[in-house]
Amino acid sequence: MSAPVSDHPTIDNAVLSARGLTRAFPHPDGPLPVLRGVDLDVAPGELVTVSGRSGSGKSALFALLCGFDKPDTGTVTVCGTVLRAAPAWSDCAVLPQALGLAAELTLQENAALPLRLTGQSDVEDRVADVLGELGIGHLGDRYPTEVSYGQQQRAALARAAVARPSVLLADEPTAHLDHGSVPAVLGVLRRVADAGTAVLIATHHDQVHRIADRRLSLVEGRIDYSAT
Ligand SMILES: Nc1ncnc2c1ncn2[C@@H]1O[C@H](COP(=O)(O)OP(=O)(O)O)[C@@H](O)[C@H]1O
Ligand SMILES: [Mg+2]
């Protein structure tokens, strides 16, 4: 039997590519195939959104794209290198749905951590600028448990944005925000893309789709290109 022809439009200068990603998870009734052959390209400077109903596999896909998890079959390429482990944060930075802030570090320290680990300069100024842009500049000395979940989410976005990565993955970046802070978050994501980062966002919020260059949807384990 021949392989199905992919209707996926390839992008020559993509910095993030997925080919044929499959992933099944254990289930009492037998393995549950969540991703069934995801093909995806994102170019530098593009902001692309991925929608899909709850449980469609958006977070599972993002975990593969950033090397947190491994596909059963298929490949992920970031900055020209096929992933075998999580890439450097400067290549691919992530705002995970579960945030992953260190409880023992302040918001400022959390956001600065990737820059400190790679010995970069101007760390405090760069972090302060992004925290301020996200409306949480006054909370830099607080610990994650001392602020709201939406404020934690913005700190986790700051940690990703401040790294000026080649690829930024944001999983439901507006899910826990009050209405008033959504524009600041969208402003940072758009600014990061305009500066040359390939930004991929999982979301079901129309406001986020509106700032996208391309809108994709995950349907039955594949990206549905028929509507694009
Ligand atoms: N690590 C895992 N182990 C078992 N099942 C998982 C795991 N991760 C995701 N799943 C299952 O995969 C499906 C997709 O989950 P998820 O990627 O979180 O969806 P979405 O982010 O689109 O809401 C769900 O049925 C979920 O229960
Ligand atoms: Mg999810």
Coordinates of N, CA and C and ligand atoms in Angstrom, one line a residue:
M1 N 0.8 -1.2 0.0 CA 0.0 0.0 0.0 C 0.9 1.2 0.0
S2 N 0.6 2.2 -0.9 CA 1.5 3.4 -0.9 C 1.0 4.4 0.1
A3 N 2.0 5.2 0.6 CA 1.7 6.2 1.6 C 0.8 7.3 1.1
P4 N -0.1 7.8 1.9 CA -1.0 8.9 1.4 C -0.1 10.1 1.0
V5 N -0.5 10.8 0.0 CA 0.2 12.0 -0.5 C -0.2 13.1 0.5
S6 N 0.9 13.8 1.0 CA 0.6 14.8 2.0 C 0.1 16.1 1.3
D7 N -0.9 16.7 1.9 CA -1.3 18.0 1.3 C -0.7 19.2 2.0
H8 N 0.4 18.9 2.7 CA 1.0 19.9 3.5 C 2.0 20.8 2.7
P9 N 1.8 22.1 2.8 CA 2.6 23.0 2.0 C 4.0 23.1 2.7
T10 N 5.1 22.8 2.0 CA 6.4 22.9 2.6 C 6.9 24.3 2.5
I11 N 7.7 24.7 3.5 CA 8.3 26.0 3.5 C 9.8 25.8 3.5
D12 N 10.5 26.3 2.5 CA 11.9 26.1 2.3 C 12.8 26.5 3.4
N13 N 12.5 27.7 4.0 CA 13.4 28.3 5.0 C 12.9 28.0 6.5
A14 N 12.0 27.0 6.6 CA 11.4 26.7 7.9 C 12.5 26.5 9.0
V15 N 12.3 27.0 10.2 CA 13.2 26.7 11.3 C 12.6 25.7 12.3
L16 N 11.3 25.4 12.1 CA 10.6 24.3 12.8 C 9.9 23.5 11.8
S17 N 10.2 22.2 11.8 CA 9.5 21.3 10.8 C 9.1 20.0 11.6
A18 N 7.9 19.5 11.3 CA 7.5 18.2 11.7 C 7.1 17.4 10.5
R19 N 7.5 16.1 10.5 CA 7.2 15.2 9.4 C 6.7 13.9 10.0
G20 N 5.4 13.6 9.6 CA 4.9 12.3 9.9 C 4.8 12.0 11.4
L21 N 4.6 12.9 12.3 CA 4.7 12.6 13.7 C 3.5 11.8 14.2
T22 N 3.8 10.7 14.8 CA 2.7 9.9 15.4 C 3.0 9.7 16.9
R23 N 2.0 9.6 17.7 CA 2.2 9.4 19.1 C 0.9 8.8 19.7
A24 N 1.0 7.6 20.3 CA -0.1 7.0 21.0 C 0.2 6.9 22.4
F25 N -0.8 6.9 23.3 CA -0.6 6.8 24.7 C -1.4 5.6 25.2
P26 N -0.8 5.0 26.3 CA -1.5 3.8 26.9 C -2.9 4.2 27.4
H27 N -3.8 3.2 27.2 CA -5.2 3.4 27.5 C -5.7 2.1 27.9
P28 N -6.7 2.0 28.9 CA -7.2 0.7 29.3 C -7.7 -0.2 28.2
D29 N -8.2 0.5 27.1 CA -8.8 -0.3 26.0 C -7.8 -0.5 24.9
G30 N -6.5 -0.2 25.2 CA -5.4 -0.4 24.2 C -4.9 1.0 23.8
P31 N -3.7 1.0 23.1 CA -3.0 2.3 22.8 C -4.0 3.3 22.2
L32 N -4.0 4.5 22.6 CA -4.8 5.6 22.1 C -4.0 6.4 21.1
P33 N -4.2 6.3 19.8 CA -3.4 7.1 18.8 C -3.9 8.5 18.8
V34 N -3.1 9.4 19.4 CA -3.5 10.8 19.5 C -3.0 11.6 18.3
L35 N -1.8 11.4 17.9 CA -1.2 12.1 16.7 C -1.0 11.1 15.7
R36 N -1.5 11.3 14.5 CA -1.6 10.3 13.4 C -0.9 10.6 12.2
G37 N 0.1 11.5 12.3 CA 0.9 11.9 11.1 C 0.8 13.4 10.9
V38 N 1.5 14.1 11.8 CA 1.5 15.6 11.8 C 2.6 16.1 10.9
D39 N 2.3 16.9 9.9 CA 3.3 17.6 9.1 C 3.1 19.1 9.3
L40 N 4.2 19.8 9.5 CA 4.1 21.2 9.9 C 5.4 21.9 9.6
D41 N 5.4 23.1 9.0 CA 6.5 24.0 8.9 C 6.2 25.3 9.4
V42 N 7.2 26.0 10.1 CA 7.0 27.4 10.5 C 8.3 28.1 10.1
A43 N 8.2 29.2 9.4 CA 9.3 30.0 9.0 C 9.7 31.1 10.0
P44 N 10.9 31.6 9.9 CA 11.3 32.7 10.8 C 10.3 33.9 10.6
G45 N 9.9 34.5 11.7 CA 9.1 35.7 11.6 C 7.6 35.4 11.4
E46 N 7.2 34.1 11.3 CA 5.8 33.8 11.2 C 5.2 33.5 12.6
L47 N 4.0 34.0 12.7 CA 3.2 33.6 13.9 C 2.0 32.7 13.4
V48 N 2.0 31.5 13.9 CA 1.1 30.5 13.4 C 0.3 30.0 14.6
T49 N -1.0 29.9 14.5 CA -1.8 29.4 15.6 C -2.4 28.0 15.2
V50 N -2.5 27.1 16.2 CA -3.1 25.8 16.1 C -4.3 25.7 17.0
S51 N -5.4 25.4 16.4 CA -6.6 25.2 17.2 C -6.9 23.7 17.2
G52 N -7.9 23.4 17.9 CA -8.3 22.0 18.0 C -9.1 21.8 19.3
R53 N -10.1 20.9 19.3 CA -10.9 20.8 20.5 C -10.0 20.3 21.7
S54 N -10.6 20.5 22.8 CA -9.8 20.0 24.0 C -9.6 18.5 23.9
G55 N -8.4 18.0 24.1 CA -8.1 16.6 24.0 C -7.7 16.2 22.6
S56 N -7.6 17.2 21.7 CA -7.2 16.8 20.3 C -5.8 16.5 20.1
G57 N -4.9 16.9 21.1 CA -3.5 16.5 21.0 C -2.6 17.7 20.9
K58 N -3.1 18.9 21.1 CA -2.2 20.1 20.9 C -1.0 20.1 21.8
S59 N -1.3 19.8 23.1 CA -0.2 19.8 24.1 C 0.7 18.6 23.8
A60 N 0.2 17.5 23.4 CA 1.0 16.3 23.1 C 1.9 16.7 21.9
L61 N 1.4 17.4 20.9 CA 2.2 17.8 19.7 C 3.3 18.8 20.2
F62 N 2.9 19.7 21.0 CA 4.0 20.7 21.4 C 5.1 20.0 22.2
A63 N 4.7 19.0 23.0 CA 5.7 18.3 23.8 C 6.7 17.6 22.8
L64 N 6.3 17.1 21.7 CA 7.2 16.5 20.7 C 8.0 17.6 20.0
L65 N 7.4 18.7 19.7 CA 8.1 19.8 19.0 C 9.3 20.4 19.8
C66 N 9.1 20.4 21.1 CA 10.2 21.0 21.9 C 11.1 19.9 22.6
G67 N 10.9 18.6 22.2 CA 11.8 17.6 22.7 C 11.5 17.1 24.1
F68 N 10.4 17.6 24.7 CA 10.0 17.1 26.0 C 9.6 15.6 25.9
D69 N 9.0 15.2 24.8 CA 8.5 13.9 24.5 C 9.1 13.4 23.2
K70 N 9.0 12.1 22.9 CA 9.5 11.6 21.7 C 8.4 11.0 20.9
P71 N 8.4 11.2 19.5 CA 7.3 10.6 18.7 C 7.5 9.1 18.6
D72 N 6.4 8.4 18.3 CA 6.6 6.9 18.0 C 7.2 6.8 16.6
T73 N 6.8 7.6 15.7 CA 7.4 7.7 14.4 C 7.4 9.2 13.9
G74 N 8.3 9.5 13.0 CA 8.3 10.8 12.4 C 9.5 11.6 13.0
T75 N 9.7 12.8 12.5 CA 10.9 13.6 12.9 C 10.4 15.1 13.2
V76 N 11.2 15.7 14.1 CA 11.1 17.1 14.3 C 12.4 17.7 14.0
T77 N 12.5 18.8 13.3 CA 13.7 19.5 12.9 C 13.6 20.9 13.4
V78 N 14.6 21.3 14.3 CA 14.7 22.7 14.8 C 16.0 23.3 14.4
C79 N 15.9 24.4 13.7 CA 17.1 25.1 13.2 C 18.1 24.1 12.4
G80 N 17.5 23.3 11.6 CA 18.2 22.4 10.8 C 18.7 21.1 11.4
T81 N 18.4 20.9 12.7 CA 18.9 19.7 13.3 C 17.7 18.8 13.7
V82 N 17.8 17.5 13.4 CA 16.7 16.6 13.8 C 16.8 16.4 15.3
L83 N 15.7 16.6 16.0 CA 15.7 16.5 17.5 C 16.0 15.1 17.9
R84 N 16.9 14.9 18.9 CA 17.1 13.6 19.6 C 16.9 13.9 21.1
A85 N 17.0 15.1 21.5 CA 16.8 15.5 22.9 C 16.3 16.9 22.8
A86 N 15.9 17.5 24.0 CA 15.4 18.9 24.0 C 16.5 19.8 23.5
P87 N 16.2 20.7 22.5 CA 17.2 21.6 22.0 C 17.5 22.7 23.0
A88 N 18.6 23.5 22.6 CA 19.0 24.6 23.5 C 17.8 25.6 23.5
W89 N 17.6 26.3 24.6 CA 16.5 27.2 24.8 C 16.6 28.4 23.8
S90 N 17.8 28.7 23.4 CA 18.0 29.8 22.4 C 17.5 29.3 21.0
D91 N 17.4 28.0 20.8 CA 16.9 27.5 19.5 C 15.3 27.4 19.7
C92 N 14.9 26.8 20.8 CA 13.5 26.6 21.0 C 13.1 26.8 22.4
A93 N 12.4 27.9 22.7 CA 11.9 28.3 24.0 C 10.4 28.0 24.1
V94 N 9.9 27.6 25.3 CA 8.6 27.1 25.4 C 7.8 27.7 26.6
L95 N 6.6 28.1 26.3 CA 5.6 28.4 27.4 C 4.7 27.2 27.5
P96 N 5.0 26.2 28.4 CA 4.2 25.0 28.5 C 2.8 25.3 29.1
Q97 N 1.8 24.5 28.8 CA 0.5 24.7 29.4 C 0.6 24.6 30.9
A98 N 1.5 23.8 31.4 CA 1.7 23.6 32.9 C 2.7 24.6 33.5
L99 N 3.2 25.5 32.7 CA 4.1 26.7 33.0 C 5.5 26.2 33.5
G100 N 5.6 25.4 34.5 CA 6.9 24.9 34.9 C 7.8 25.9 35.5
L101 N 7.2 26.8 36.3 CA 8.1 27.8 37.0 C 8.7 27.1 38.2
A102 N 9.9 27.5 38.6 CA 10.5 26.9 39.8 C 10.0 27.7 41.0
A103 N 9.4 26.9 41.9 CA 8.7 27.5 43.1 C 9.7 28.3 44.0
E104 N 11.0 27.9 44.0 CA 11.9 28.5 44.9 C 12.6 29.7 44.3
L105 N 12.2 30.1 43.1 CA 12.7 31.3 42.5 C 11.6 32.4 42.3
T106 N 12.0 33.7 42.4 CA 11.1 34.7 42.1 C 10.7 34.7 40.6
L107 N 9.7 35.5 40.3 CA 9.3 35.6 38.9 C 10.5 36.2 38.1
Q108 N 11.2 37.1 38.6 CA 12.3 37.7 37.9 C 13.4 36.6 37.7
E109 N 13.7 35.9 38.8 CA 14.7 34.8 38.7 C 14.3 33.7 37.7
N110 N 13.0 33.4 37.7 CA 12.5 32.4 36.8 C 12.7 32.8 35.3
A111 N 12.3 34.1 35.1 CA 12.4 34.6 33.7 C 13.9 34.7 33.2
A112 N 14.8 35.0 34.2 CA 16.2 35.2 33.9 C 17.0 33.9 33.8
L113 N 16.4 32.8 34.3 CA 17.2 31.6 34.4 C 17.9 31.1 33.1
P114 N 17.1 31.0 32.0 CA 17.8 30.5 30.7 C 18.9 31.4 30.3
L115 N 18.8 32.7 30.6 CA 19.9 33.7 30.2 C 21.1 33.5 31.1
R116 N 20.8 33.3 32.4 CA 21.9 33.1 33.3 C 22.7 31.8 33.0
L117 N 21.9 30.7 32.7 CA 22.5 29.4 32.4 C 23.5 29.5 31.2
T118 N 23.2 30.4 30.3 CA 24.0 30.5 29.1 C 25.0 31.7 29.2
G119 N 25.1 32.3 30.4 CA 26.1 33.4 30.6 C 25.9 34.6 29.8
Q120 N 24.6 35.0 29.6 CA 24.4 36.2 28.7 C 24.5 37.5 29.5
S121 N 24.6 38.6 28.8 CA 24.8 39.9 29.4 C 23.5 40.7 29.5
D122 N 23.4 41.7 30.2 CA 22.2 42.6 30.3 C 21.0 41.8 30.8
V123 N 21.2 40.8 31.6 CA 20.1 39.9 31.9 C 19.0 40.7 32.7
E124 N 19.4 41.5 33.7 CA 18.4 42.1 34.6 C 17.6 43.1 33.7
D125 N 18.2 43.9 32.9 CA 17.5 44.9 32.1 C 16.6 44.2 31.1
R126 N 17.1 43.2 30.5 CA 16.2 42.5 29.5 C 15.0 41.9 30.1
V127 N 15.2 41.2 31.3 CA 14.1 40.6 32.0 C 13.1 41.7 32.5
A128 N 13.6 42.8 33.0 CA 12.8 43.9 33.5 C 11.9 44.4 32.4
D129 N 12.5 44.6 31.3 CA 11.8 45.1 30.1 C 10.6 44.3 29.7
V130 N 10.8 43.0 29.7 CA 9.7 42.1 29.2 C 8.7 41.9 30.3
L131 N 9.1 41.8 31.6 CA 8.1 41.8 32.7 C 7.3 43.0 32.7
G132 N 7.9 44.2 32.4 CA 7.2 45.4 32.4 C 6.2 45.4 31.2
E133 N 6.6 45.0 30.1 CA 5.8 44.9 28.9 C 4.6 44.0 29.1
L134 N 4.7 43.0 30.0 CA 3.6 42.1 30.3 C 2.8 42.6 31.5
G135 N 3.1 43.7 32.0 CA 2.3 44.3 33.1 C 2.6 43.6 34.5
I136 N 3.7 43.0 34.6 CA 4.1 42.3 35.9 C 5.4 42.8 36.4
G137 N 5.9 44.0 35.9 CA 7.2 44.5 36.3 C 7.3 44.7 37.8
H138 N 6.1 45.0 38.5 CA 6.1 45.3 39.9 C 6.1 44.0 40.7
L139 N 6.0 42.8 40.1 CA 5.9 41.6 40.8 C 7.2 40.7 40.7
G140 N 8.2 41.3 40.1 CA 9.4 40.5 39.9 C 10.0 39.9 41.1
D141 N 9.8 40.5 42.3 CA 10.4 39.9 43.5 C 9.5 38.9 44.2
R142 N 8.3 38.7 43.6 CA 7.4 37.7 44.3 C 7.7 36.3 43.8
Y143 N 7.3 35.3 44.6 CA 7.4 33.9 44.2 C 6.1 33.5 43.5
P144 N 6.2 32.4 42.7 CA 5.0 32.0 42.0 C 3.8 31.8 42.8
T145 N 4.0 31.3 44.0 CA 2.8 31.0 44.9 C 2.2 32.3 45.4
E146 N 2.9 33.5 45.3 CA 2.4 34.7 45.8 C 1.7 35.6 44.8
V147 N 1.5 35.0 43.6 CA 0.8 35.8 42.5 C -0.3 34.9 41.9
S148 N -1.1 35.5 41.1 CA -2.2 34.7 40.4 C -1.6 33.8 39.4
Y149 N -2.5 32.8 38.9 CA -2.0 31.9 37.9 C -1.7 32.6 36.6
G150 N -2.6 33.6 36.3 CA -2.4 34.4 35.1 C -1.1 35.2 35.1
Q151 N -0.7 35.7 36.3 CA 0.6 36.4 36.4 C 1.7 35.4 36.3
Q152 N 1.6 34.2 36.9 CA 2.6 33.2 36.7 C 2.8 32.9 35.2
Q153 N 1.6 32.8 34.5 CA 1.7 32.5 33.0 C 2.4 33.5 32.3
R154 N 2.2 34.8 32.7 CA 3.0 35.9 32.0 C 4.5 35.8 32.3
A155 N 4.8 35.4 33.5 CA 6.3 35.2 33.9 C 6.9 34.1 33.0
A156 N 6.1 33.0 32.8 CA 6.6 31.9 32.0 C 6.7 32.4 30.5
L157 N 5.9 33.3 30.1 CA 6.0 33.8 28.7 C 7.3 34.7 28.7
A158 N 7.5 35.5 29.7 CA 8.7 36.3 29.7 C 9.9 35.5 29.6
R159 N 10.0 34.4 30.4 CA 11.1 33.5 30.3 C 11.4 33.0 28.9
A160 N 10.4 32.7 28.2 CA 10.6 32.3 26.8 C 10.9 33.4 25.9
A161 N 10.2 34.6 26.0 CA 10.4 35.7 25.1 C 11.8 36.3 25.2
V162 N 12.3 36.4 26.5 CA 13.5 37.1 26.7 C 14.7 36.4 26.1
A163 N 14.6 35.1 25.8 CA 15.7 34.4 25.3 C 15.9 34.7 23.8
R164 N 15.0 35.4 23.2 CA 15.1 35.7 21.7 C 15.4 34.4 21.0
P165 N 14.6 33.4 21.1 CA 14.8 32.1 20.5 C 14.5 32.1 19.0
S166 N 15.0 31.1 18.3 CA 14.7 30.9 16.9 C 13.2 30.5 16.8
V167 N 12.8 29.6 17.7 CA 11.4 29.1 17.7 C 10.8 29.4 19.1
L168 N 9.6 29.9 19.2 CA 8.9 30.0 20.5 C 7.6 29.2 20.4
L169 N 7.4 28.3 21.3 CA 6.1 27.5 21.3 C 5.3 28.0 22.5
A170 N 4.1 28.4 22.3 CA 3.3 28.9 23.5 C 2.0 28.1 23.5
D171 N 1.8 27.3 24.6 CA 0.6 26.4 24.7 C -0.4 27.1 25.5
E172 N -1.5 27.5 24.8 CA -2.6 28.2 25.5 C -2.2 29.4 26.3
P173 N -1.5 30.4 25.7 CA -0.8 31.5 26.4 C -1.8 32.5 27.1
T174 N -3.1 32.4 26.6 CA -4.1 33.4 27.2 C -5.1 32.6 28.1
A175 N -4.9 31.3 28.3 CA -5.9 30.5 29.0 C -6.3 31.0 30.4
H176 N -5.4 31.6 31.1 CA -5.7 31.9 32.5 C -5.7 33.4 32.7
L177 N -5.7 34.2 31.7 CA -5.6 35.7 31.8 C -6.9 36.3 32.0
D178 N -6.9 37.4 32.8 CA -8.0 38.3 32.8 C -8.0 39.1 31.5
H179 N -9.2 39.5 31.1 CA -9.4 40.2 29.8 C -8.4 41.3 29.6
G180 N -8.1 42.1 30.6 CA -7.2 43.2 30.5 C -5.8 43.0 30.1
S181 N -5.3 41.8 30.5 CA -3.9 41.5 30.2 C -3.7 40.7 28.9
V182 N -4.7 40.4 28.2 CA -4.6 39.7 26.9 C -3.8 40.5 25.9
P183 N -4.2 41.8 25.7 CA -3.4 42.6 24.7 C -1.9 42.6 24.9
A184 N -1.5 42.7 26.1 CA 0.0 42.8 26.4 C 0.6 41.5 26.0
V185 N 0.0 40.4 26.3 CA 0.5 39.0 25.9 C 0.6 38.9 24.4
L186 N -0.5 39.3 23.8 CA -0.5 39.2 22.3 C 0.5 40.1 21.7
G187 N 0.7 41.3 22.3 CA 1.7 42.2 21.8 C 3.1 41.7 21.9
V188 N 3.4 41.0 23.0 CA 4.8 40.4 23.1 C 5.0 39.3 22.1
L189 N 3.9 38.4 21.9 CA 4.1 37.3 21.0 C 4.3 37.8 19.6
R190 N 3.5 38.9 19.2 CA 3.6 39.4 17.9 C 5.0 40.1 17.7
R191 N 5.4 40.8 18.7 CA 6.7 41.5 18.6 C 7.9 40.5 18.5
V192 N 7.8 39.4 19.2 CA 8.8 38.4 19.1 C 8.9 37.8 17.7
A193 N 7.7 37.6 17.1 CA 7.6 37.1 15.7 C 8.2 38.1 14.8
D194 N 7.8 39.4 15.0 CA 8.3 40.4 14.0 C 9.8 40.6 14.1
A195 N 10.4 40.2 15.2 CA 11.8 40.3 15.4 C 12.5 39.1 14.7
G196 N 11.7 38.1 14.2 CA 12.4 37.0 13.4 C 12.2 35.6 14.0
T197 N 11.5 35.5 15.2 CA 11.3 34.2 15.7 C 10.1 33.5 15.1
A198 N 10.2 32.2 14.9 CA 9.0 31.4 14.4 C 8.2 31.1 15.6
V199 N 7.0 31.7 15.7 CA 6.1 31.5 16.9 C 4.9 30.6 16.5
L200 N 4.8 29.5 17.3 CA 3.7 28.6 17.2 C 2.8 28.6 18.4
I201 N 1.5 28.8 18.3 CA 0.7 29.0 19.5 C -0.5 28.0 19.4
A202 N -0.7 27.2 20.5 CA -1.9 26.4 20.6 C -2.9 27.3 21.3
T203 N -4.1 27.4 20.7 CA -5.1 28.3 21.3 C -6.5 28.0 20.8
H204 N -7.5 28.3 21.6 CA -8.9 28.3 21.1 C -9.5 29.6 21.3
H205 N -8.7 30.7 21.4 CA -9.2 32.0 21.6 C -9.1 32.8 20.3
D206 N -10.3 33.4 19.8 CA -10.3 34.1 18.6 C -9.3 35.3 18.6
Q207 N -9.2 35.9 19.7 CA -8.3 37.1 19.8 C -6.8 36.7 19.4
V208 N -6.4 35.5 19.7 CA -5.1 35.0 19.4 C -5.0 34.7 17.9
H209 N -6.0 34.0 17.4 CA -6.1 33.7 15.9 C -6.0 35.0 15.1
R210 N -6.6 36.1 15.6 CA -6.6 37.3 14.8 C -5.2 37.9 14.6
I211 N -4.2 37.6 15.4 CA -2.9 38.2 15.2 C -2.0 37.3 14.4
A212 N -2.6 36.1 14.0 CA -1.8 35.1 13.3 C -1.5 35.4 11.8
D213 N -0.4 35.0 11.3 CA -0.1 35.0 9.9 C -0.8 33.8 9.2
R214 N -0.9 32.7 9.9 CA -1.5 31.5 9.4 C -2.3 30.8 10.5
R215 N -3.4 30.2 10.2 CA -4.2 29.5 11.3 C -4.3 28.1 10.8
L216 N -3.9 27.2 11.7 CA -4.0 25.7 11.4 C -5.0 25.1 12.4
S217 N -5.5 23.9 12.1 CA -6.3 23.2 13.1 C -5.8 21.7 13.1
L218 N -5.9 21.2 14.3 CA -5.5 19.8 14.5 C -6.8 19.0 14.6
V219 N -7.0 18.1 13.6 CA -8.2 17.4 13.5 C -7.9 15.9 13.3
E220 N -8.4 15.1 14.2 CA -8.2 13.6 14.2 C -6.7 13.3 14.0
G221 N -5.9 14.0 14.8 CA -4.5 13.7 14.9 C -3.6 14.2 13.7
R222 N -4.2 15.0 12.8 CA -3.4 15.6 11.8 C -3.7 17.1 11.7
I223 N -2.8 17.8 11.1 CA -3.1 19.2 10.7 C -3.9 19.2 9.5
D224 N -5.1 19.9 9.6 CA -6.0 19.9 8.4 C -5.7 21.1 7.6
Y225 N -5.1 20.8 6.4 CA -4.7 21.9 5.5 C -5.7 22.2 4.5
S226 N -6.8 21.5 4.6 CA -7.9 21.7 3.5 C -8.5 23.1 3.6
A227 N -8.5 23.7 4.8 CA -9.2 25.0 5.0 C -8.2 26.1 4.8
T228 N -6.9 25.9 4.6 CA -5.9 26.9 4.6 C -5.6 27.4 3.1
Ligands
LIG1 N1 1.4 11.5 28.8 C1 0.2 11.1 28.5 N2 -0.2 9.8 28.9 C2 -1.4 9.4 28.6 N3 -2.3 10.0 27.8 C3 -2.0 11.3 27.4 C4 -0.7 11.9 27.7 N4 -0.6 13.1 27.2 C5 -1.8 13.3 26.5 N5 -2.6 12.2 26.7 C6 -3.9 12.0 26.1 O1 -3.8 12.5 24.7 C7 -5.0 13.2 24.4 C8 -4.7 14.6 24.0 O2 -4.2 15.4 25.1 P1 -3.7 16.9 25.0 O3 -2.5 16.9 24.0 O4 -3.4 17.3 26.4 O5 -4.9 17.6 24.3 P2 -5.1 19.2 24.1 O6 -3.9 19.9 24.5 O7 -5.5 19.4 22.7 O8 -6.3 19.5 25.0 C9 -5.9 13.2 25.6 O9 -6.8 12.1 25.4 C10 -5.0 12.9 26.7 O10 -5.6 12.2 27.8
MG2 MG -3.5 21.3 25.9

